[in-house]
XYZ file of C-alpha atoms in Angstrom:
692
model
C 0.314 -0.108 -0.436
C 1.700 3.090 -1.553
C 1.228 6.289 0.786
C -1.400 8.534 -0.307
C -0.847 12.726 -0.350
C -2.337 14.185 2.312
C -4.227 18.014 1.862
C -1.048 19.746 3.270
C 1.695 18.296 1.862
C 2.383 16.811 -1.498
C 5.843 19.401 -1.672
C 7.620 22.052 0.135
C 5.595 24.454 -1.522
C 2.532 22.080 -1.434
C -0.051 23.877 0.671
C -3.159 24.592 -1.014
C -3.236 27.752 -3.223
C -4.380 29.539 -0.582
C -4.552 33.057 -0.636
C -2.419 33.965 2.786
C -4.402 36.103 4.952
C -2.696 36.964 8.173
C -5.252 36.271 11.395
C -6.160 39.612 13.516
C -4.458 37.757 16.364
C -5.754 41.064 18.770
C -9.054 39.696 18.112
C -8.437 36.250 18.815
C -7.310 33.847 21.474
C -5.115 30.809 20.965
C -5.023 27.717 23.955
C -3.030 25.574 22.950
C -3.672 22.127 25.402
C -1.955 19.158 26.442
C -0.609 17.013 28.840
C 2.998 17.696 28.564
C 2.787 21.593 28.967
C 5.791 22.236 31.426
C 5.404 18.333 32.102
C 8.077 16.119 30.505
C 7.124 12.270 29.199
C 7.959 11.885 25.861
C 8.533 13.841 22.359
C 5.385 16.131 22.195
C 6.866 17.437 24.788
C 10.175 18.927 22.807
C 7.549 19.317 20.187
C 5.509 21.784 22.068
C 9.086 23.786 24.251
C 10.522 23.949 20.828
C 7.260 25.668 18.926
C 6.962 27.754 21.404
C 8.350 30.858 20.859
C 7.566 31.023 16.753
C 3.764 30.934 18.083
C 4.769 33.262 20.777
C 6.492 35.748 17.898
C 2.764 35.869 16.273
C 0.352 35.861 18.737
C 2.445 37.510 21.259
C 0.316 37.667 24.925
C -3.141 36.280 22.878
C -0.787 32.354 22.950
C -1.853 30.701 25.942
C -0.603 27.025 26.971
C -2.806 24.800 29.150
C -1.823 21.182 31.006
C -1.586 19.527 34.403
C 0.317 21.384 37.151
C 2.857 19.681 39.468
C 4.114 21.294 42.647
C 7.541 20.777 41.126
C 7.492 21.764 37.942
C 5.784 24.853 38.686
C 8.410 25.435 41.183
C 11.609 24.975 38.903
C 10.340 25.622 35.435
C 7.320 29.218 35.822
C 7.652 32.298 37.166
C 4.230 32.983 38.082
C 2.175 36.178 37.596
C -0.936 37.504 37.061
C -3.264 36.754 33.816
C -2.958 39.766 31.410
C -6.867 39.393 30.003
C -9.616 40.215 32.220
C -11.550 37.686 31.184
C -8.939 34.756 31.610
C -8.934 36.347 35.169
C -12.717 36.187 35.428
C -12.965 32.719 34.580
C -9.938 31.497 36.406
C -11.879 32.657 39.459
C -14.763 31.167 38.762
C -12.843 27.608 38.900
C -11.025 28.390 41.913
C -14.428 29.770 44.092
C -15.818 26.244 43.223
C -13.146 24.236 44.540
C -10.504 24.330 42.196
C -6.857 25.173 41.976
C -5.362 27.057 39.082
C -2.390 28.468 38.032
C -0.786 30.802 35.996
C 2.552 31.843 35.087
C 4.929 32.203 32.645
C 6.988 28.825 31.270
C 10.452 29.913 31.765
C 11.596 28.486 28.025
C 12.458 30.347 24.811
C 9.220 32.689 23.861
C 7.887 32.573 27.750
C 4.675 31.751 26.989
C 1.660 32.253 29.252
C 0.438 28.900 30.509
C -2.418 27.872 32.824
C -1.807 24.678 34.914
C -4.822 22.871 36.585
C -4.120 20.832 39.630
C -5.751 17.590 39.236
C -5.830 16.279 42.426
C -7.173 18.847 44.313
C -10.556 18.587 41.665
C -10.593 14.769 42.051
C -13.807 14.837 44.330
C -15.465 15.769 41.136
C -14.556 12.409 39.822
C -17.696 10.468 39.772
C -19.836 13.374 38.591
C -17.676 13.749 35.694
C -18.181 10.094 35.221
C -21.818 10.469 34.726
C -21.850 13.215 32.523
C -19.215 11.833 29.998
C -21.261 8.638 29.809
C -24.489 10.815 29.330
C -22.904 12.975 26.395
C -20.899 9.924 24.781
C -21.342 6.880 26.352
C -18.075 6.568 26.957
C -17.320 4.536 31.274
C -13.807 5.259 32.505
C -13.168 1.965 35.201
C -11.734 3.266 38.170
C -8.441 1.467 38.371
C -7.341 3.352 35.581
C -5.550 6.011 36.827
C -4.298 7.652 33.750
C -7.995 7.467 32.272
C -9.108 9.234 35.474
C -6.745 11.660 35.502
C -7.230 12.775 31.989
C -10.689 13.579 32.338
C -10.586 15.298 35.053
C -8.292 17.768 32.907
C -10.026 17.231 30.269
C -13.382 18.590 32.326
C -11.671 21.769 34.631
C -10.115 23.047 30.811
C -14.003 22.258 28.988
C -15.319 24.704 32.391
C -12.330 26.694 31.873
C -13.281 27.529 28.312
C -17.207 28.064 29.670
C -16.095 30.337 31.527
C -14.095 32.675 29.631
C -16.440 32.267 26.638
C -19.565 33.893 28.682
C -16.713 36.605 29.830
C -16.130 37.174 26.473
C -19.531 37.305 24.397
C -17.502 37.074 21.541
C -15.363 40.214 21.683
C -12.800 37.746 20.975
C -12.903 34.513 19.214
C -11.097 31.411 20.270
C -9.072 28.638 18.730
C -8.541 25.497 20.901
C -5.419 22.971 19.519
C -4.986 19.166 21.706
C -2.770 17.218 21.430
C -3.686 13.503 22.767
C -5.950 11.777 23.567
C -4.987 13.166 27.316
C -5.965 16.044 26.333
C -8.723 15.255 24.059
C -11.474 14.672 26.790
C -11.617 18.606 27.014
C -12.106 19.041 23.319
C -15.328 16.306 23.228
C -16.587 17.886 26.369
C -16.213 21.330 24.969
C -18.174 20.501 21.872
C -20.747 18.337 23.359
C -22.106 21.952 25.652
C -21.946 23.584 22.082
C -19.615 25.912 23.370
C -18.351 28.592 20.742
C -14.642 27.347 20.088
C -12.493 26.812 16.560
C -10.596 23.364 17.576
C -7.943 21.515 16.529
C -6.802 18.004 17.476
C -3.377 16.196 16.776
C -2.817 12.597 17.136
C 0.951 12.255 16.878
C 0.860 8.911 17.384
C -3.000 6.572 17.423
C -3.000 4.877 20.637
C -3.858 1.586 19.219
C -0.886 1.637 17.459
C 1.497 2.053 20.075
C 0.306 -1.076 21.219
C -0.212 -2.850 18.397
C 3.042 -2.606 17.154
C 4.806 -3.062 21.026
C 3.394 -6.382 20.358
C 5.320 -7.154 17.556
C 1.796 -7.056 14.972
C 2.953 -6.610 11.649
C 1.402 -3.718 11.826
C 1.527 -1.946 8.656
C 1.249 -4.938 6.049
C -2.334 -5.307 8.191
C -3.619 -1.972 8.503
C -6.840 -2.670 7.008
C -7.641 -6.190 8.429
C -7.239 -5.125 11.923
C -10.854 -5.467 13.652
C -10.230 -2.449 15.937
C -12.740 -2.361 18.784
C -11.343 -6.209 19.388
C -7.966 -5.140 19.460
C -8.526 -2.555 21.863
C -10.965 -4.197 24.033
C -7.659 -7.654 24.434
C -5.236 -4.703 25.604
C -8.449 -3.355 27.515
C -7.659 0.310 26.365
C -11.090 0.515 24.843
C -12.185 3.061 26.581
C -9.103 5.112 26.405
C -9.759 4.926 21.822
C -12.875 5.520 22.338
C -11.420 8.829 23.706
C -9.223 9.593 21.281
C -11.145 8.747 18.362
C -13.912 10.458 19.637
C -11.931 13.784 19.697
C -10.711 13.316 16.748
C -14.049 12.843 15.086
C -15.404 16.159 16.993
C -12.653 18.153 16.023
C -12.952 21.033 13.177
C -9.770 19.948 11.881
C -7.483 17.090 12.225
C -3.934 16.572 12.558
C -1.205 14.442 12.188
C 2.582 14.899 12.179
C 3.650 12.747 9.725
C 2.114 10.967 5.952
C 3.040 7.564 7.512
C 0.703 8.621 11.047
C -2.271 9.763 8.009
C -2.232 6.580 6.651
C -2.121 4.506 10.551
C -4.738 7.541 11.630
C -7.160 6.465 8.517
C -7.265 3.465 9.863
C -7.470 3.382 13.500
C -9.657 6.295 14.494
C -11.600 6.330 10.414
C -10.880 10.482 9.485
C -8.608 11.297 7.094
C -6.311 14.052 8.322
C -7.214 17.301 7.234
C -3.366 18.749 7.414
C -0.205 16.866 8.268
C 1.451 19.418 10.586
C 5.551 18.127 10.579
C 7.374 18.323 13.774
C 10.510 20.640 13.691
C 12.888 22.190 15.327
C 14.649 25.376 16.934
C 17.386 25.703 14.495
C 19.099 28.536 16.115
C 19.489 26.152 19.453
C 21.813 23.844 16.944
C 22.978 27.023 15.230
C 27.315 26.811 15.243
C 27.327 28.413 11.819
C 30.876 27.181 10.300
C 31.959 26.192 14.102
C 29.731 22.658 13.871
C 32.893 21.446 11.858
C 35.013 22.128 14.885
C 32.449 20.976 17.426
C 32.451 18.034 16.326
C 35.876 17.083 16.487
C 36.299 18.802 20.242
C 33.171 16.903 21.242
C 35.086 13.792 19.559
C 38.390 13.979 21.610
C 35.996 13.626 24.748
C 34.155 10.048 23.400
C 37.679 9.268 22.675
C 38.998 9.863 26.102
C 36.333 6.865 26.862
C 36.989 4.942 24.476
C 40.856 4.579 26.271
C 38.961 4.168 29.838
C 36.660 1.979 28.592
C 38.920 -0.534 26.092
C 42.248 -0.594 28.371
C 44.230 -2.992 27.791
C 42.160 -4.317 24.409
C 43.319 -0.779 22.986
C 44.810 -2.191 19.812
C 42.623 -0.079 17.380
C 43.748 2.961 15.861
C 41.804 5.744 17.398
C 42.410 7.996 14.498
C 40.228 5.594 12.302
C 37.877 4.477 14.674
C 34.220 5.494 13.987
C 31.647 6.175 16.347
C 27.601 5.044 15.739
C 24.969 5.296 17.982
C 20.936 5.055 18.432
C 19.241 6.420 21.241
C 15.718 6.642 22.138
C 13.183 4.875 24.450
C 13.669 1.483 25.204
C 11.095 0.028 22.513
C 13.408 -2.602 21.298
C 11.889 -3.938 18.339
C 10.215 0.093 17.477
C 13.343 1.058 17.639
C 14.930 -1.241 15.771
C 17.271 -2.019 17.989
C 16.552 -6.026 17.061
C 17.495 -4.701 13.407
C 20.639 -2.693 14.109
C 22.425 -5.525 16.619
C 21.886 -8.419 13.548
C 23.338 -5.271 10.943
C 26.033 -4.994 13.116
C 27.094 -8.490 12.998
C 27.207 -8.414 9.560
C 29.285 -5.372 8.927
C 31.451 -7.138 11.453
C 32.108 -9.715 9.232
C 32.569 -7.565 6.165
C 34.849 -5.257 7.973
C 37.185 -9.048 9.363
C 37.249 -9.995 5.741
C 38.111 -7.213 3.576
C 40.877 -6.588 6.661
C 39.786 -2.887 6.443
C 41.791 -1.364 9.512
C 38.689 1.090 10.814
C 37.170 0.169 13.573
C 32.933 0.976 14.782
C 32.429 2.285 17.979
C 28.447 1.706 18.609
C 26.796 2.843 21.319
C 23.140 2.521 22.389
C 21.810 4.963 24.506
C 18.448 3.762 25.629
C 17.196 4.218 29.520
C 16.776 0.632 31.270
C 16.510 -0.681 34.491
C 19.989 -0.661 36.921
C 21.259 -0.244 40.020
C 24.518 1.076 39.744
C 27.640 1.676 37.225
C 29.358 -1.170 36.065
C 32.354 -1.626 38.077
C 34.921 -2.571 35.007
C 33.613 0.577 33.543
C 34.586 2.496 36.262
C 37.844 1.176 36.755
C 38.896 1.770 33.234
C 38.013 5.489 33.222
C 40.276 5.347 36.837
C 43.314 3.348 35.113
C 42.839 5.966 32.011
C 42.807 8.810 34.398
C 46.339 6.997 36.779
C 48.209 6.643 33.179
C 47.585 10.078 32.050
C 48.774 11.242 35.384
C 51.969 8.781 34.913
C 52.159 10.335 31.493
C 52.249 14.268 32.544
C 54.969 13.558 35.808
C 56.963 11.802 33.204
C 56.621 14.511 30.937
C 57.256 17.090 33.359
C 60.666 16.051 34.345
C 61.670 14.489 30.292
C 60.900 18.015 29.725
C 62.674 19.917 32.730
C 66.280 18.020 31.936
C 66.289 19.142 28.373
C 65.360 22.444 28.880
C 68.693 22.586 31.018
C 70.847 20.086 28.611
C 70.135 22.717 26.046
C 70.199 25.787 28.179
C 73.936 24.635 28.850
C 74.424 24.098 25.002
C 74.812 20.023 24.846
C 72.849 17.639 22.963
C 71.198 15.563 25.532
C 72.091 12.230 25.993
C 68.827 10.110 26.003
C 69.539 7.385 27.401
C 70.198 9.230 30.442
C 67.468 12.346 30.306
C 64.957 9.220 31.796
C 66.499 7.331 34.999
C 64.832 4.076 36.463
C 62.756 5.141 38.352
C 61.215 6.468 35.652
C 61.339 3.822 34.007
C 59.859 1.639 36.866
C 57.163 3.919 37.054
C 56.488 4.120 33.340
C 56.541 -0.428 33.662
C 54.191 -0.402 36.533
C 51.693 1.906 34.729
C 51.544 -0.548 31.331
C 50.821 -3.460 34.143
C 48.731 -1.360 35.350
C 46.637 -1.697 31.814
C 46.523 -5.805 31.699
C 43.035 -7.249 31.825
C 42.249 -10.720 31.626
C 38.824 -9.899 31.052
C 37.217 -8.647 28.321
C 35.905 -4.558 27.927
C 31.707 -4.989 28.940
C 29.369 -4.472 26.752
C 27.852 -2.195 29.383
C 28.218 0.214 31.539
C 25.630 -0.334 33.951
C 24.692 -3.598 36.378
C 21.250 -4.226 34.645
C 18.410 -4.983 37.173
C 17.255 -7.670 34.242
C 20.467 -9.130 32.661
C 19.413 -11.906 31.716
C 16.111 -11.298 29.897
C 17.237 -7.664 28.829
C 16.595 -7.685 24.884
C 19.927 -5.544 24.132
C 21.830 -8.052 25.925
C 20.371 -11.545 25.143
C 20.438 -10.441 21.024
C 24.436 -8.880 21.667
C 24.927 -12.931 23.156
C 23.036 -14.407 20.231
C 25.316 -12.401 17.577
C 28.867 -12.754 19.683
C 29.602 -9.276 19.761
C 31.408 -9.014 23.128
C 33.965 -6.770 22.647
C 36.747 -8.847 21.532
C 39.929 -8.162 19.813
C 39.675 -9.492 16.425
C 36.046 -7.564 16.484
C 35.625 -4.231 14.567
C 32.572 -3.392 15.605
C 32.206 -2.521 19.474
C 29.213 -2.073 21.157
C 28.851 0.088 24.904
C 24.970 0.084 26.104
C 24.740 2.507 28.116
C 21.152 2.214 29.891
C 20.562 5.638 31.051
C 20.753 9.138 29.491
C 24.029 11.263 29.060
C 24.663 13.769 31.231
C 27.486 16.029 32.152
C 27.868 15.292 35.612
C 28.274 11.515 34.790
C 31.692 10.120 35.999
C 31.852 7.819 32.871
C 31.035 9.857 29.749
C 30.350 13.754 31.164
C 28.734 14.653 27.967
C 25.450 16.199 27.545
C 23.353 14.804 24.556
C 23.711 17.633 22.372
C 27.511 17.341 22.771
C 27.441 13.712 22.052
C 25.540 14.084 19.153
C 28.330 16.260 17.799
C 31.072 14.425 18.450
C 29.532 11.207 16.851
C 30.045 10.440 13.247
C 26.563 8.727 12.204
C 23.422 8.789 14.281
C 21.432 5.049 13.519
C 17.442 5.020 13.689
C 15.853 1.762 11.910
C 12.873 2.233 13.292
C 9.380 0.411 13.006
C 7.203 2.071 14.257
C 8.019 6.726 14.544
C 5.615 8.562 14.015
C 8.050 11.830 13.392
C 11.602 11.242 15.043
C 13.416 13.467 16.824
C 16.772 11.807 17.317
C 18.052 11.648 13.350
C 16.070 15.583 13.199
C 18.410 16.842 15.975
C 21.514 15.145 14.532
C 20.676 16.972 11.227
C 20.805 20.154 12.284
C 23.980 19.412 13.755
C 25.814 18.264 10.663
C 25.561 15.004 11.525
C 24.340 12.218 8.934
C 21.971 9.860 10.404
C 19.899 6.602 9.093
C 16.269 6.569 9.414
C 13.618 4.924 8.002
C 10.606 4.633 5.479
C 8.289 3.864 8.200
C 9.440 6.842 10.281
C 7.910 10.532 9.640
C 11.127 11.843 9.136
C 12.355 9.130 6.667
C 9.287 10.518 4.857
C 9.498 13.283 5.098
C 13.158 13.706 3.462
C 11.812 10.902 0.866
C 9.454 13.608 0.192
C 11.345 16.476 -0.334
C 14.962 15.433 -1.055
C 15.859 14.107 -4.581
C 18.853 12.074 -3.100
C 18.338 11.859 0.798
C 21.912 9.788 0.914
C 23.833 12.047 -0.919
C 22.941 14.491 2.232
C 23.474 12.260 4.542
C 20.371 11.095 5.467
C 20.260 7.305 4.633
C 16.464 5.492 4.454
C 16.155 2.524 4.930
C 13.096 0.518 2.907
C 11.457 -1.247 6.134
C 7.978 -1.059 4.384
C 8.230 -2.737 1.004
C 11.441 -5.053 1.799
C 11.075 -8.315 3.888
C 13.207 -7.968 7.300
C 16.324 -9.570 5.705
C 16.355 -7.486 2.484
C 16.265 -4.351 5.398
C 19.178 -5.947 7.178
C 21.139 -6.118 4.239
C 20.002 -2.508 3.282
C 21.309 -1.416 6.379
C 24.595 -3.150 6.892
C 25.061 -1.513 3.199
C 24.631 1.732 4.577
C 26.579 1.613 7.342
C 29.761 -0.531 5.492
C 29.917 1.834 2.716
C 30.441 4.740 4.942
C 33.029 3.105 6.874
C 34.844 3.569 3.366
C 34.536 6.991 3.225
C 37.544 8.905 3.733
C 37.591 11.671 6.270
C 37.947 14.207 3.010
C 34.324 12.530 2.603
C 33.088 12.826 5.248
C 33.538 16.360 6.148
C 32.312 17.305 2.741
C 29.037 15.165 3.715
C 28.763 16.673 7.140
C 28.452 20.383 5.392
C 25.999 19.157 3.365
C 23.453 17.900 5.836
C 23.589 20.779 8.119
C 22.363 22.316 5.005
C 19.299 20.618 5.167
C 18.649 21.665 8.933
C 16.360 24.763 7.019
C 13.980 22.487 5.876
C 13.175 21.182 9.765
C 13.359 24.845 10.775
C 9.373 25.632 12.889
C 10.135 29.378 10.686
C 8.729 26.966 8.510
C 7.180 24.120 9.519
C 4.847 26.632 11.378
C 3.521 27.501 8.395
C 1.419 24.300 8.277
C -0.046 25.501 11.756
C -0.694 28.690 11.027
C -3.108 26.936 7.468
C -4.720 24.623 10.052
C -5.776 27.576 12.641
C -7.148 29.451 9.391
C -9.199 26.479 8.162
C -10.351 25.422 11.824
C -11.772 29.388 11.565
C -13.245 29.275 8.723
C -15.417 26.147 9.728
C -16.050 27.124 12.883
C -16.836 30.300 12.250
C -17.891 30.784 8.484
C -19.586 34.536 8.435
C -16.602 35.890 9.672
C -13.056 33.928 8.651
C -13.352 32.396 4.856
C -10.822 30.764 2.809
C -10.803 30.729 -0.662
C -8.582 29.129 -3.125
C -8.568 25.543 -2.047
C -8.172 24.034 -5.038
C -5.360 21.535 -4.429
C -2.944 22.364 -7.288
C -0.612 19.997 -9.300
C 2.144 21.637 -8.472
C 5.601 19.466 -7.233
C 7.225 22.471 -5.572
C 10.597 22.058 -5.538
C 12.848 19.380 -4.051
C 16.931 19.895 -3.165
C 19.057 18.177 -6.191
C 21.699 15.755 -6.348
C 25.266 17.703 -5.445
C 26.429 18.162 -8.423
C 30.149 18.161 -6.837
C 32.584 15.153 -6.506
C 32.173 12.759 -4.541
C 28.538 12.051 -5.056
C 28.083 9.248 -2.197
C 29.297 6.582 -0.098
C 28.379 4.046 -3.071
C 29.066 5.436 -5.897
C 33.054 6.723 -4.490
C 34.019 3.252 -2.710
C 37.883 2.340 -2.850
C 38.692 -0.412 -4.963
C 40.518 -1.390 -1.481
C 39.649 -1.047 2.245
C 43.231 0.450 2.768
C 43.348 3.825 0.981
C 44.702 6.898 1.847
C 42.906 10.079 2.365
C 45.421 11.910 0.081
C 44.738 10.212 -2.934
C 41.354 12.236 -2.749
C 42.148 14.877 -4.876
C 38.483 15.997 -6.829
C 37.812 19.744 -6.779
C 35.412 20.593 -3.945
C 34.435 24.244 -3.351
C 31.967 24.291 0.119
C 31.146 28.067 -0.696
C 30.175 27.467 -4.371
C 27.858 24.300 -3.967
C 26.442 26.230 -1.028
C 25.388 28.917 -3.105
C 24.324 26.253 -5.411
C 21.685 24.935 -3.131
C 20.659 28.020 -2.132
C 19.706 29.398 -5.546
C 17.930 26.071 -6.687
C 16.152 25.361 -3.479
C 13.632 28.187 -3.234
C 10.610 28.443 -0.346
C 7.532 29.773 -0.828
C 8.359 32.042 2.003
C 11.224 34.168 3.604
C 12.456 31.670 6.721
C 13.518 35.516 7.910
C 12.077 36.485 11.404
C 7.880 37.294 11.990
C 6.994 39.999 13.180
C 5.883 40.487 16.623
C 1.595 39.921 16.567
C 1.761 39.161 12.791
């Protein structure tokens, strides 16, 4: 089944032929409702947080976010203040006077948007009454043991109550747009619509509820989308009530959106509504932009990773770190959904290819996926201590050597190299060398795992036999914890770590969007994704030859598992055969794709969704003309014309090649300028004026 084009995107300029009319934001209020406002749970938090600035620049003080209140989050992330709008203050006071607790402030992120946070626990005494109201409205019953569903009902009821009070206060002076994210916030949407509150509503699903559950159960999801008995599948997983809440919200919304083409296909089958708009996820590219310094940042952070590797592999450091490549994968620990199963099998085959071809390249692969642990691995800590001790010894001997050399030269003598180091110096160095000897192999994990015997990554490492042996050209380091600059093992933040790696590998099976390869792209790091991820579909749609720009897309939709595994192996093997110069050229190209992922462009699709919702809810006030879809191709990033073109097309006849042999002409500025001329955005990516 091929992906169908949605209404909103057929290409980068694929918005419908809509004469852009700026909304009168001074006469409107925009509310964005999500369970993850100031409350980090998953990727939706990143979407809301990074999009805040571009939305606040457009809407100013008429943009307010709504979410649940958690005391710790409020104290550390929110600056409390009074609402500037009297109607909002009156609506809040009405809820507070009736026994609820509502908090207002500015979220301390880029853009400083206003937030309204509802205390779920303080209103829990209304739960039974609100459950009865929900049953009367739409015949959906919530079991008492589902805490998350009950909390979402309390949250949704408070949101609908607030909107009722607010619209009563405004009396048509200002119209309201309410944008709801995911099923937890969707309850507020369906309750608002059932009470006929005059709102323009938008509902965004970042991944369907049932889709997540089916893929987590290793179902052959995409090949059976049209064959699932949706009600039965939801019932068997005891989430039928959640599924009903999600589906009801989808059908109650004036405008329904998803984050990618692949999720649009999924939503059409899972919740039985074709999305009106696809709103791809973006990033605040300025946050990551290092201009021309990103190559230097790569070198600096690569050196930090090399220091970790020196300690972790002490006693077995028989490979050249200057010819060592660092690959990584990161994300939630969903073994099959995130493609860790495919990656491990491909690494086993890559190890075989590198050994057969007698390559002098070594690949160290990091798995950054949080799992249950009880502490750091003793061997990992010892490795870093040994490395530190060796460094201190080398510095001590170097200082003595330098002092004696200096004194000898001052006397006008050429030093006797056999006497410049005494017996004690040799003894200290020998002891340091003996301290690096180890009888065991370097550990494949940096922590003690609680479920070592059943952990899926460790179980598969045992199956494929990649134990960091001397003969292995592929080494594995499983870091089951998020990275932190305060870690005694790998003291680096995630951004620093990504910049120091050579390739991010994310062969996901279920990934509605995929922020990890997007973050790699804006930092100029090539990455591997799939055509089952939203990011992969987006790049495939808008870049003529993604691999030329360092975006390798594995086909997991139309190939067998064996075929996908072989393709991923070939991508990684080809990357290993690139020279250093080729990798630098490719990083330059990758970084130039960052504008594609900038909210200053992708926010355009949210603007369109809001305008569409207003035209449907208040047709007498807001009209959208020219909604016919044009058979336009827009534009696509062209294939770069410079040489070397790509890893697959520029393989050396032997893996033992010299970087100096690459004497093909390449002018970075000339190629960049050619890209800028070929790529014409439908509107400027410049700053948006406040209030426009």
